[in-house]
PDB file of C-alpha atoms in Angstrom:
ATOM      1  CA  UNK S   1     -12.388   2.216  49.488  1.00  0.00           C
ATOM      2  CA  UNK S   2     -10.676  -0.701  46.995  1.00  0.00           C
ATOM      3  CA  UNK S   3     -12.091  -3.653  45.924  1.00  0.00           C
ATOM      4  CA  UNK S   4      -9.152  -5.065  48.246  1.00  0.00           C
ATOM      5  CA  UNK S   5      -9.641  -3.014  51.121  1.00  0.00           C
ATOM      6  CA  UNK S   6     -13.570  -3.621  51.350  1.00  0.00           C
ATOM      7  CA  UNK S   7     -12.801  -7.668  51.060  1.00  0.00           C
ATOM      8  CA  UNK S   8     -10.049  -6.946  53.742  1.00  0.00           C
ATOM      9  CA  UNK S   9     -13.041  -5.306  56.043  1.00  0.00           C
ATOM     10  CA  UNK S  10     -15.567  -8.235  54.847  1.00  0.00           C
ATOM     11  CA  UNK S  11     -12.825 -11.241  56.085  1.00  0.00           C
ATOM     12  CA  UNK S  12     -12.901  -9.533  59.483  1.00  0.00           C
ATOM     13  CA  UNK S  13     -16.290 -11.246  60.368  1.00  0.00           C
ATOM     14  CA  UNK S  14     -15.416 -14.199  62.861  1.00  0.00           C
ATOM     15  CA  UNK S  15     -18.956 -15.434  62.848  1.00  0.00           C
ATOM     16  CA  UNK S  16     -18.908 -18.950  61.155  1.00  0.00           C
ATOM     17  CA  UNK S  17     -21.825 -21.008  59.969  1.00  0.00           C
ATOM     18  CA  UNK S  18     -21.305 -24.751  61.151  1.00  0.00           C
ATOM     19  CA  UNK S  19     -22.632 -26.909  58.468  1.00  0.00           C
ATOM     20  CA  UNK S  20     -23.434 -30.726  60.429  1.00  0.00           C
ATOM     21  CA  UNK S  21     -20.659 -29.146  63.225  1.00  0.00           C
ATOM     22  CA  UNK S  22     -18.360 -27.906  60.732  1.00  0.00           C
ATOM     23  CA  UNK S  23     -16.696 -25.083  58.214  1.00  0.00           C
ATOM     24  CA  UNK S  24     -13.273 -25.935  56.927  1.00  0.00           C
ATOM     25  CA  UNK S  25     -10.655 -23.068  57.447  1.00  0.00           C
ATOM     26  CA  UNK S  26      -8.980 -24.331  54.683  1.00  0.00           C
ATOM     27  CA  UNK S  27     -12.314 -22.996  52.551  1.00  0.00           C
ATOM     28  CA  UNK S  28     -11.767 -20.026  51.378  1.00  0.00           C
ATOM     29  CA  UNK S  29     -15.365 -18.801  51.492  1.00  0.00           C
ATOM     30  CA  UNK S  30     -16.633 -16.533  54.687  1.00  0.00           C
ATOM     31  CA  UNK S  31     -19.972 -14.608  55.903  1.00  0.00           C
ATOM     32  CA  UNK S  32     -20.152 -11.090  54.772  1.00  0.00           C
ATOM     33  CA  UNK S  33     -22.212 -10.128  57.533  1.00  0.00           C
ATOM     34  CA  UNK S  34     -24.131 -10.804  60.581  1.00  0.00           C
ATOM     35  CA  UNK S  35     -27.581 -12.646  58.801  1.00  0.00           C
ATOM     36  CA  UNK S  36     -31.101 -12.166  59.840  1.00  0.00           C
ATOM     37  CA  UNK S  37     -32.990 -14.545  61.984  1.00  0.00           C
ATOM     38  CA  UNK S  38     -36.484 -15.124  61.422  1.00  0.00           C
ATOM     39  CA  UNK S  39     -39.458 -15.880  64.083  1.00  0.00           C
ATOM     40  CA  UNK S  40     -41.020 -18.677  63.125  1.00  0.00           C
ATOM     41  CA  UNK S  41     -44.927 -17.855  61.726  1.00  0.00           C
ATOM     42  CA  UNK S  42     -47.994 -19.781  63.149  1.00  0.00           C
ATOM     43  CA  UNK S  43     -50.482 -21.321  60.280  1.00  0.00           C
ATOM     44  CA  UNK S  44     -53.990 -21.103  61.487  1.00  0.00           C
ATOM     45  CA  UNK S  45     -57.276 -22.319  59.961  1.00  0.00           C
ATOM     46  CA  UNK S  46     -60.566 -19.866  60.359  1.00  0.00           C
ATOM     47  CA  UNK S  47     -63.811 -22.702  60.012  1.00  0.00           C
ATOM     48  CA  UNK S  48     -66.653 -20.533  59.837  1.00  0.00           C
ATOM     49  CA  UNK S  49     -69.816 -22.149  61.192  1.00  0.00           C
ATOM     50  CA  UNK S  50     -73.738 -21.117  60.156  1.00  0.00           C
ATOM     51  CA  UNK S  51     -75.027 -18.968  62.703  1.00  0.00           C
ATOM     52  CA  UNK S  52     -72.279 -18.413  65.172  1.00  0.00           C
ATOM     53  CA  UNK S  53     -70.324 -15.134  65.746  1.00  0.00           C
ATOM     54  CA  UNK S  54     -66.902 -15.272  64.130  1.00  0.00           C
ATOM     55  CA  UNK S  55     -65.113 -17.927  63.133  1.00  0.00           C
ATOM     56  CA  UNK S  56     -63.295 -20.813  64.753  1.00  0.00           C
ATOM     57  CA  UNK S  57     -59.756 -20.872  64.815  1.00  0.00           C
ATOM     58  CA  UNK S  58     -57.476 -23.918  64.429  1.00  0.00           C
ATOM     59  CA  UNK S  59     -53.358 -23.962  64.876  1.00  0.00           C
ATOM     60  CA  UNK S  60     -51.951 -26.162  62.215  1.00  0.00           C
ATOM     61  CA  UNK S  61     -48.782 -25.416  63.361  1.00  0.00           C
ATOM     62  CA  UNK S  62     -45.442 -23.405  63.013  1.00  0.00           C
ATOM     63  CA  UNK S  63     -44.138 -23.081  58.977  1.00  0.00           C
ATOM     64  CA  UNK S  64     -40.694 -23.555  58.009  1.00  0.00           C
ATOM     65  CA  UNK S  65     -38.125 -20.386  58.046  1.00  0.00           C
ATOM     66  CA  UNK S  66     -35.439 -19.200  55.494  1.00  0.00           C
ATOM     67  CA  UNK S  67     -32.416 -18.052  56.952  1.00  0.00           C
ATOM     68  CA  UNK S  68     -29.921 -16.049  54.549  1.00  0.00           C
ATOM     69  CA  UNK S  69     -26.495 -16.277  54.768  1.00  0.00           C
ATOM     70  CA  UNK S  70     -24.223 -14.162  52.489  1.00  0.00           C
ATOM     71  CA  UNK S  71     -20.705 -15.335  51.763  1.00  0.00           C
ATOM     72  CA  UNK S  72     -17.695 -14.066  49.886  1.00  0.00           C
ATOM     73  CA  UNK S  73     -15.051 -16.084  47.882  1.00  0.00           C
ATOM     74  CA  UNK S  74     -11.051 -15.071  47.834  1.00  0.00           C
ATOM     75  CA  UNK S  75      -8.719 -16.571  45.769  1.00  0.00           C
ATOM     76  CA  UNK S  76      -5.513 -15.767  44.291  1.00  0.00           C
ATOM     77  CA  UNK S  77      -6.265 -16.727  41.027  1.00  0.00           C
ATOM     78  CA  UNK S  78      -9.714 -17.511  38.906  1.00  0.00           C
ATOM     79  CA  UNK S  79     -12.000 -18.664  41.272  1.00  0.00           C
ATOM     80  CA  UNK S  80     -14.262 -20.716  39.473  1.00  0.00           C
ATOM     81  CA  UNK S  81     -12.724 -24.099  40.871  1.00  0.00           C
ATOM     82  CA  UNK S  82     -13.138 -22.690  44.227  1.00  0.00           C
ATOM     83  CA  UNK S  83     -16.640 -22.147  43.308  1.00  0.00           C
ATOM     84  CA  UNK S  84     -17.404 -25.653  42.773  1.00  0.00           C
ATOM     85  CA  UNK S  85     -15.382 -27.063  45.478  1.00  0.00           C
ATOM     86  CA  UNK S  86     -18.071 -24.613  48.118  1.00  0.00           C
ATOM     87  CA  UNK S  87     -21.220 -25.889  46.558  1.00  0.00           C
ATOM     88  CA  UNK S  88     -19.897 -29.137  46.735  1.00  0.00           C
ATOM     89  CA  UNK S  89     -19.598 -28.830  50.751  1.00  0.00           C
ATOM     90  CA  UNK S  90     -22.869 -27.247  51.587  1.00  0.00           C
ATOM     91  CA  UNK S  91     -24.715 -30.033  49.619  1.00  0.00           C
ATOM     92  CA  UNK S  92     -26.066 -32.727  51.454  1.00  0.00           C
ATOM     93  CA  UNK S  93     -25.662 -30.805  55.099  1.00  0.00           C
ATOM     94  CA  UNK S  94     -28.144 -31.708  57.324  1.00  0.00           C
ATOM     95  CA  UNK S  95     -27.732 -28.711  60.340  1.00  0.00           C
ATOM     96  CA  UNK S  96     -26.965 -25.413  60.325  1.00  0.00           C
ATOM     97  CA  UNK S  97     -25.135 -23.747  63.679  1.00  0.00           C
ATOM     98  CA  UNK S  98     -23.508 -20.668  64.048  1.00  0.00           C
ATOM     99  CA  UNK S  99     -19.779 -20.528  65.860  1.00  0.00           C
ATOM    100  CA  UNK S 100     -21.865 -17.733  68.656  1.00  0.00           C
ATOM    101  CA  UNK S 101     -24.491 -19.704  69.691  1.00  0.00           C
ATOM    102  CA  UNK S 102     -25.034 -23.314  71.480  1.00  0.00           C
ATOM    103  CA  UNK S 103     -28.168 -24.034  68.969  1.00  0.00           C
ATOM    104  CA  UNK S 104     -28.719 -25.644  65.736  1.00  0.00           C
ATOM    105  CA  UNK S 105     -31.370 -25.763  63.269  1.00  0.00           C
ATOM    106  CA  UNK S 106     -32.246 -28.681  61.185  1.00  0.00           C
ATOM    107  CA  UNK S 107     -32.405 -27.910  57.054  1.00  0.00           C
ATOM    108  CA  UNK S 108     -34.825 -28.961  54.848  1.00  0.00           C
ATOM    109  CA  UNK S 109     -33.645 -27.717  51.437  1.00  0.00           C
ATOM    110  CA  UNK S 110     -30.537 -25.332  50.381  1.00  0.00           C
ATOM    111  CA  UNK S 111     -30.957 -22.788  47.678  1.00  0.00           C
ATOM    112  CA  UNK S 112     -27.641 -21.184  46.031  1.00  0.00           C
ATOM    113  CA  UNK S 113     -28.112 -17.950  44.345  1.00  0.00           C
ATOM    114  CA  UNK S 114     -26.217 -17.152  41.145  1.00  0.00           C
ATOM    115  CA  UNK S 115     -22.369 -15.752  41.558  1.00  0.00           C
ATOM    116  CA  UNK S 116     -21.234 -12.173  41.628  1.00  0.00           C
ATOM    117  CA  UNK S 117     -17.670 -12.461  39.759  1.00  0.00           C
ATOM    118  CA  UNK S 118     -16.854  -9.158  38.179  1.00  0.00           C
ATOM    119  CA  UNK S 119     -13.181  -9.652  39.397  1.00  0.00           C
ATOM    120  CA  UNK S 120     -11.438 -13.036  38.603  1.00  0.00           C
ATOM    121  CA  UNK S 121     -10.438 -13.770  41.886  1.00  0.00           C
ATOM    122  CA  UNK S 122     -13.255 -12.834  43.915  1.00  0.00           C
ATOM    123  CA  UNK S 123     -17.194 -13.620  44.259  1.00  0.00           C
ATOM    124  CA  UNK S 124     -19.971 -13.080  45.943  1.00  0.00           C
ATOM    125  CA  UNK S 125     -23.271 -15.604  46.751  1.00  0.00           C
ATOM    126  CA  UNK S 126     -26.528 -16.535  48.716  1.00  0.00           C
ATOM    127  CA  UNK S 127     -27.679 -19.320  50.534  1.00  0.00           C
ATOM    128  CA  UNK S 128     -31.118 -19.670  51.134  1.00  0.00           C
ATOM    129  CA  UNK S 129     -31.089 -22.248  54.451  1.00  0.00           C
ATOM    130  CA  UNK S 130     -34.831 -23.377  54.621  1.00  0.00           C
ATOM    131  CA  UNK S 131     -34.817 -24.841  58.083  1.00  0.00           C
ATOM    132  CA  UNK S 132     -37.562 -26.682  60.576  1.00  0.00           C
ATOM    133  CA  UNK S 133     -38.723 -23.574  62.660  1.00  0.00           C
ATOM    134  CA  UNK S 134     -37.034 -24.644  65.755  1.00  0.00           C
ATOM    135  CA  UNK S 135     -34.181 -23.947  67.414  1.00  0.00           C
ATOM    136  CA  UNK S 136     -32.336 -26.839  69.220  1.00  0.00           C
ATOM    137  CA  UNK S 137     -30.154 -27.604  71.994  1.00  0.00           C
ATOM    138  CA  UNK S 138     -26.677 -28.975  71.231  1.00  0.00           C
ATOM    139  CA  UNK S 139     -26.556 -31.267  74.691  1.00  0.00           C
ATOM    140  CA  UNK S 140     -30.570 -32.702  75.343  1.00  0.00           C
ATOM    141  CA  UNK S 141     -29.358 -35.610  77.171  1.00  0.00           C
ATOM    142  CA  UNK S 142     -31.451 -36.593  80.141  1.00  0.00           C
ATOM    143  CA  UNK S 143     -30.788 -38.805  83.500  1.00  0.00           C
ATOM    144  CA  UNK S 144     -33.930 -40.371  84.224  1.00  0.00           C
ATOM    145  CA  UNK S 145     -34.811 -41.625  87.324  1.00  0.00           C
ATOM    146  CA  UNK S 146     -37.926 -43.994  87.458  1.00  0.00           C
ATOM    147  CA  UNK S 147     -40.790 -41.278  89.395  1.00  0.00           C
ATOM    148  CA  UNK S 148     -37.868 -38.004  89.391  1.00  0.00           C
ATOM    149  CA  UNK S 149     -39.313 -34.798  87.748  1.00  0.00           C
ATOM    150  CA  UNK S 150     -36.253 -33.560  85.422  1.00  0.00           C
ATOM    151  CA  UNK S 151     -37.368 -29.962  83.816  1.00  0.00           C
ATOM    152  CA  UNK S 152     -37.757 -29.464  79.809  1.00  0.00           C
ATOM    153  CA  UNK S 153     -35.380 -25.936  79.490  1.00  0.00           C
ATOM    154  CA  UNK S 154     -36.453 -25.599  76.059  1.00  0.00           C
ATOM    155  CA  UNK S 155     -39.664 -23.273  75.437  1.00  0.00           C
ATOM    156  CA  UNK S 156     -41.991 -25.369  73.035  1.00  0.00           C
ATOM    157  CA  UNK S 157     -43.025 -29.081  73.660  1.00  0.00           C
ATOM    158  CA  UNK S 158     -40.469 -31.650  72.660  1.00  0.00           C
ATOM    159  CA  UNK S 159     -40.335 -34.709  70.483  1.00  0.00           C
ATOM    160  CA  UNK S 160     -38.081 -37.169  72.466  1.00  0.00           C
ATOM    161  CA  UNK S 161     -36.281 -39.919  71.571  1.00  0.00           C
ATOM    162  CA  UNK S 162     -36.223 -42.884  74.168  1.00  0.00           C
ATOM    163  CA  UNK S 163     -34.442 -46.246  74.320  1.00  0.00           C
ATOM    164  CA  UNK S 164     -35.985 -48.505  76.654  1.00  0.00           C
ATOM    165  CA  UNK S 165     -34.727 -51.295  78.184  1.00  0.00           C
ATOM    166  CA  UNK S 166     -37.025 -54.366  79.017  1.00  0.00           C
ATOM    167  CA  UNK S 167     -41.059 -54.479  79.398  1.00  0.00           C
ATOM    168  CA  UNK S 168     -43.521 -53.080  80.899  1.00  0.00           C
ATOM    169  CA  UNK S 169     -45.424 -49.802  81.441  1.00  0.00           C
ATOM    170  CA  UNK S 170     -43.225 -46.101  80.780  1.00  0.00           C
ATOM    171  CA  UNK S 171     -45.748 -43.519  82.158  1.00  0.00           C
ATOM    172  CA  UNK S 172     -44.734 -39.834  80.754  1.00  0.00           C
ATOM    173  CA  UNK S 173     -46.825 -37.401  82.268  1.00  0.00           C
ATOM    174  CA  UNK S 174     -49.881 -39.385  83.410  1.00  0.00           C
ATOM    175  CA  UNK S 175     -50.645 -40.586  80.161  1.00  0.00           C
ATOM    176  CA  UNK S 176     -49.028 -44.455  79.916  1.00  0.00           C
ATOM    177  CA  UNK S 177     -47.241 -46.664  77.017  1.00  0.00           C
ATOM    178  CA  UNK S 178     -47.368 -50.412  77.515  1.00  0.00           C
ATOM    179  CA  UNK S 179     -44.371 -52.410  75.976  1.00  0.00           C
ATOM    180  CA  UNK S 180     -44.912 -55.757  75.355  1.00  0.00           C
ATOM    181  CA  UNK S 181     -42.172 -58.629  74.171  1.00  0.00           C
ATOM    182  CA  UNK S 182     -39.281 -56.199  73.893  1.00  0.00           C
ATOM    183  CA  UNK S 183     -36.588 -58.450  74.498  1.00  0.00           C
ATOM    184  CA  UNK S 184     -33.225 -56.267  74.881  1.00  0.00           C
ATOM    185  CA  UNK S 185     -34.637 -52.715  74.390  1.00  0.00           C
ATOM    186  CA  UNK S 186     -36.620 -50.763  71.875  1.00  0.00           C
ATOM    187  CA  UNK S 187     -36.095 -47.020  70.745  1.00  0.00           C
ATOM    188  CA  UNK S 188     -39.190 -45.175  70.715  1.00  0.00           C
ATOM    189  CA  UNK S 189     -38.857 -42.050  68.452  1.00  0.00           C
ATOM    190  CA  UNK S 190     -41.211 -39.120  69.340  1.00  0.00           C
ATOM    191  CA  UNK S 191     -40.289 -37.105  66.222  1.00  0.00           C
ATOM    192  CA  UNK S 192     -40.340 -39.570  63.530  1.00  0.00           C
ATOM    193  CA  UNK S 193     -43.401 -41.115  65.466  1.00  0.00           C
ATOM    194  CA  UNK S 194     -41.747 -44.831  64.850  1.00  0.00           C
ATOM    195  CA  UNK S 195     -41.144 -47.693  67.265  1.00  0.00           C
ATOM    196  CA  UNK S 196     -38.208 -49.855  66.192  1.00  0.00           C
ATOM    197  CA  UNK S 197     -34.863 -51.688  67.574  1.00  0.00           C
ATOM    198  CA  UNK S 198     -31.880 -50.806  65.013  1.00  0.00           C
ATOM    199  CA  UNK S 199     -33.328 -51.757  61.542  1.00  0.00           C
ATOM    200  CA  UNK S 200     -36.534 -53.807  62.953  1.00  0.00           C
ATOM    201  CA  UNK S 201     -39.661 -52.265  62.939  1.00  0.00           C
ATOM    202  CA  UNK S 202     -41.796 -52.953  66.554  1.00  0.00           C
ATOM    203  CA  UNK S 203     -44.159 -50.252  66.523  1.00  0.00           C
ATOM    204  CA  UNK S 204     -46.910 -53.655  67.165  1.00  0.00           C
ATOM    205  CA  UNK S 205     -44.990 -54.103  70.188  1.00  0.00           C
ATOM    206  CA  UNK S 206     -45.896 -50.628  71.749  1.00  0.00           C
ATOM    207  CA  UNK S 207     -49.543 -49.342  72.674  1.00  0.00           C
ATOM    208  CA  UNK S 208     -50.420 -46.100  73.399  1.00  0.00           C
ATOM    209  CA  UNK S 209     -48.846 -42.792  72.163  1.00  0.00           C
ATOM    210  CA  UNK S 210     -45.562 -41.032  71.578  1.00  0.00           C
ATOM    211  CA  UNK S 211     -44.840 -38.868  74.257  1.00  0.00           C
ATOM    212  CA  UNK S 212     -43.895 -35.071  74.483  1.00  0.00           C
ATOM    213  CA  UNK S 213     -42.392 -33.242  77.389  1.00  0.00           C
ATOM    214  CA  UNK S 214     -43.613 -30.280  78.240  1.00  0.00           C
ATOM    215  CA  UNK S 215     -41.308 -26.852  78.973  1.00  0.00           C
ATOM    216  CA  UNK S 216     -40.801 -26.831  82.552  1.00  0.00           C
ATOM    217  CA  UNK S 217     -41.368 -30.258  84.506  1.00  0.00           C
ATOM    218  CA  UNK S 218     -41.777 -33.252  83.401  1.00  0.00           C
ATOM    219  CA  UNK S 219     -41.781 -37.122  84.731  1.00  0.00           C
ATOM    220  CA  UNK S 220     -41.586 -40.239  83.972  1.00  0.00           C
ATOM    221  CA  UNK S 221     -42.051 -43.137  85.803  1.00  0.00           C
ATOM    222  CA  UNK S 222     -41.978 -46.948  84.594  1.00  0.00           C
ATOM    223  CA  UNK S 223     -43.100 -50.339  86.065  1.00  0.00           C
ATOM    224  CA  UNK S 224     -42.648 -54.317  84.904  1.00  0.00           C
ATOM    225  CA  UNK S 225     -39.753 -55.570  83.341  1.00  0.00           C
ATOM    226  CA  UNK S 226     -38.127 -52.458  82.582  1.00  0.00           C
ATOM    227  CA  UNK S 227     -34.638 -52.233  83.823  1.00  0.00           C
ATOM    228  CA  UNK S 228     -33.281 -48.517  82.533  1.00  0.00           C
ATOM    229  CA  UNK S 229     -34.271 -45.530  80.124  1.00  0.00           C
ATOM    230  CA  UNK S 230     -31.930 -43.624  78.305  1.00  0.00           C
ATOM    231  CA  UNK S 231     -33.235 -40.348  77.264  1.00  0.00           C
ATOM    232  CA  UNK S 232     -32.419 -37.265  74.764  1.00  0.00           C
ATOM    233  CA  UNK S 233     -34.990 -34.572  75.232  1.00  0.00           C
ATOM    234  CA  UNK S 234     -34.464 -32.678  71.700  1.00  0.00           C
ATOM    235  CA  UNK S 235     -35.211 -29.406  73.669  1.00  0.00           C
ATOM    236  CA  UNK S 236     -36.333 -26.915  70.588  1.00  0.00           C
ATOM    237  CA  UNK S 237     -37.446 -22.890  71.304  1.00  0.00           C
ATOM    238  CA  UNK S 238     -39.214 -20.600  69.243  1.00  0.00           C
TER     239      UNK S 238
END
């Protein structure tokens, strides 16, 4: 097989990575194959304690995962310009998706391994996606329902985001958050663990914690002043 037919065979892939929701056709760069996805690893920490059997054993939670993706280059003449014009769109990207799946993952650095350009018009590289270990949902949006259950379809506990509209008590799960002197609404950010209204910080105007939703069913209820909550559930798997 050519150098032309095996890039022919190597074009054929249709998968397509979708960096923040997109990969311009009009970039001449594809995936060589299928890449690898890896299950996220569990850190633990053994304490061993004087005079008890074995050790104690403490989750510190799930590490970060590299995901590969190998990618050809095509031109019709030197590619080198082409070269810069690719690592000049996967810098900065923030989530990684691929075209066969309703997932994304969210990046946390992106590592570019050196070009294979033997011929002038083609090459061949890496990228080294280091991404949180989650998968997550495209569409997380919930309808809440002051006292309805609503179920969590994602398979690890979420970090939600909430924007909540008045005072009062929201009660997630049994466990309740007073807010106090909201005014129009505040946005109550699970993941980022941060209590604010646009640029204004108002985590002093919530008490209690951040909450989670568990997979399968959830509910929240809420009391006072509070008029409406609008929800997005960030469901994430493993």
């Amino acid at each position: 097989m050519n150098l032309s037919t095996s890039i022919f065979f190597e074009r054929r892939l249709m998968l397509k990575t979708l960096l923040d929701g997109s990969f311009p056709d009009s970039l001449k760069c594809c995936l060589v194959a299928r890449p690898v996805i890896p299950s996220p690893e569990m850190e633990y920490e053994d304490i061993s304690i004087p005079g008890r059997d074995g050790s104690l054993t403490r989750e510190l939670g799930y590490k970060n995962i590299p995901i590969e993706c190998e990618y050809n280059m095509l031109e019709e003449v030197n590619i080198k310009s082409l070269v810069r014009t690719v690592k000049g769109f996967f810098v900065g990207k923030k989530t990684l998706r691929f075209s066969d799946d309703d997932v994304y993952y969210k990046i946390k650095k992106i590592q570019f391994s050196d070009i294979e350009n033997e011929v002038a018009e083609y090459g061949r590289f890496t990228v080294t996606f280091e991404c949180d270990p989650f998968q997550y949902a495209l569409n997380s949006s919930v309808s809440l329902v002051n006292g309805q259950s609503f179920q969590n379809i994602g398979t690890y506990r979420s970090k939600p985001y909430l924007q909540v509209f008045g005072s009062g008590t929201l009660t997630v799960n049994g466990k309740s958050i007073i807010l106090r002197d909201v005014g129009d609404y505040i946005e109550l950010d699970s993941d980022l663990q941060n209590a604010y209204r646009g640029n204004v910080d108002m985590n002093r105007n919530m008490v209690g914690e951040f909450p989670e939703f568990v997979p399968g069913t959830n509910r929240v209820s809420w009391s006072g002043n509070i008029t409406k909550v609008i929800c997005e559930g960030r469901w994430r798997y493993i």
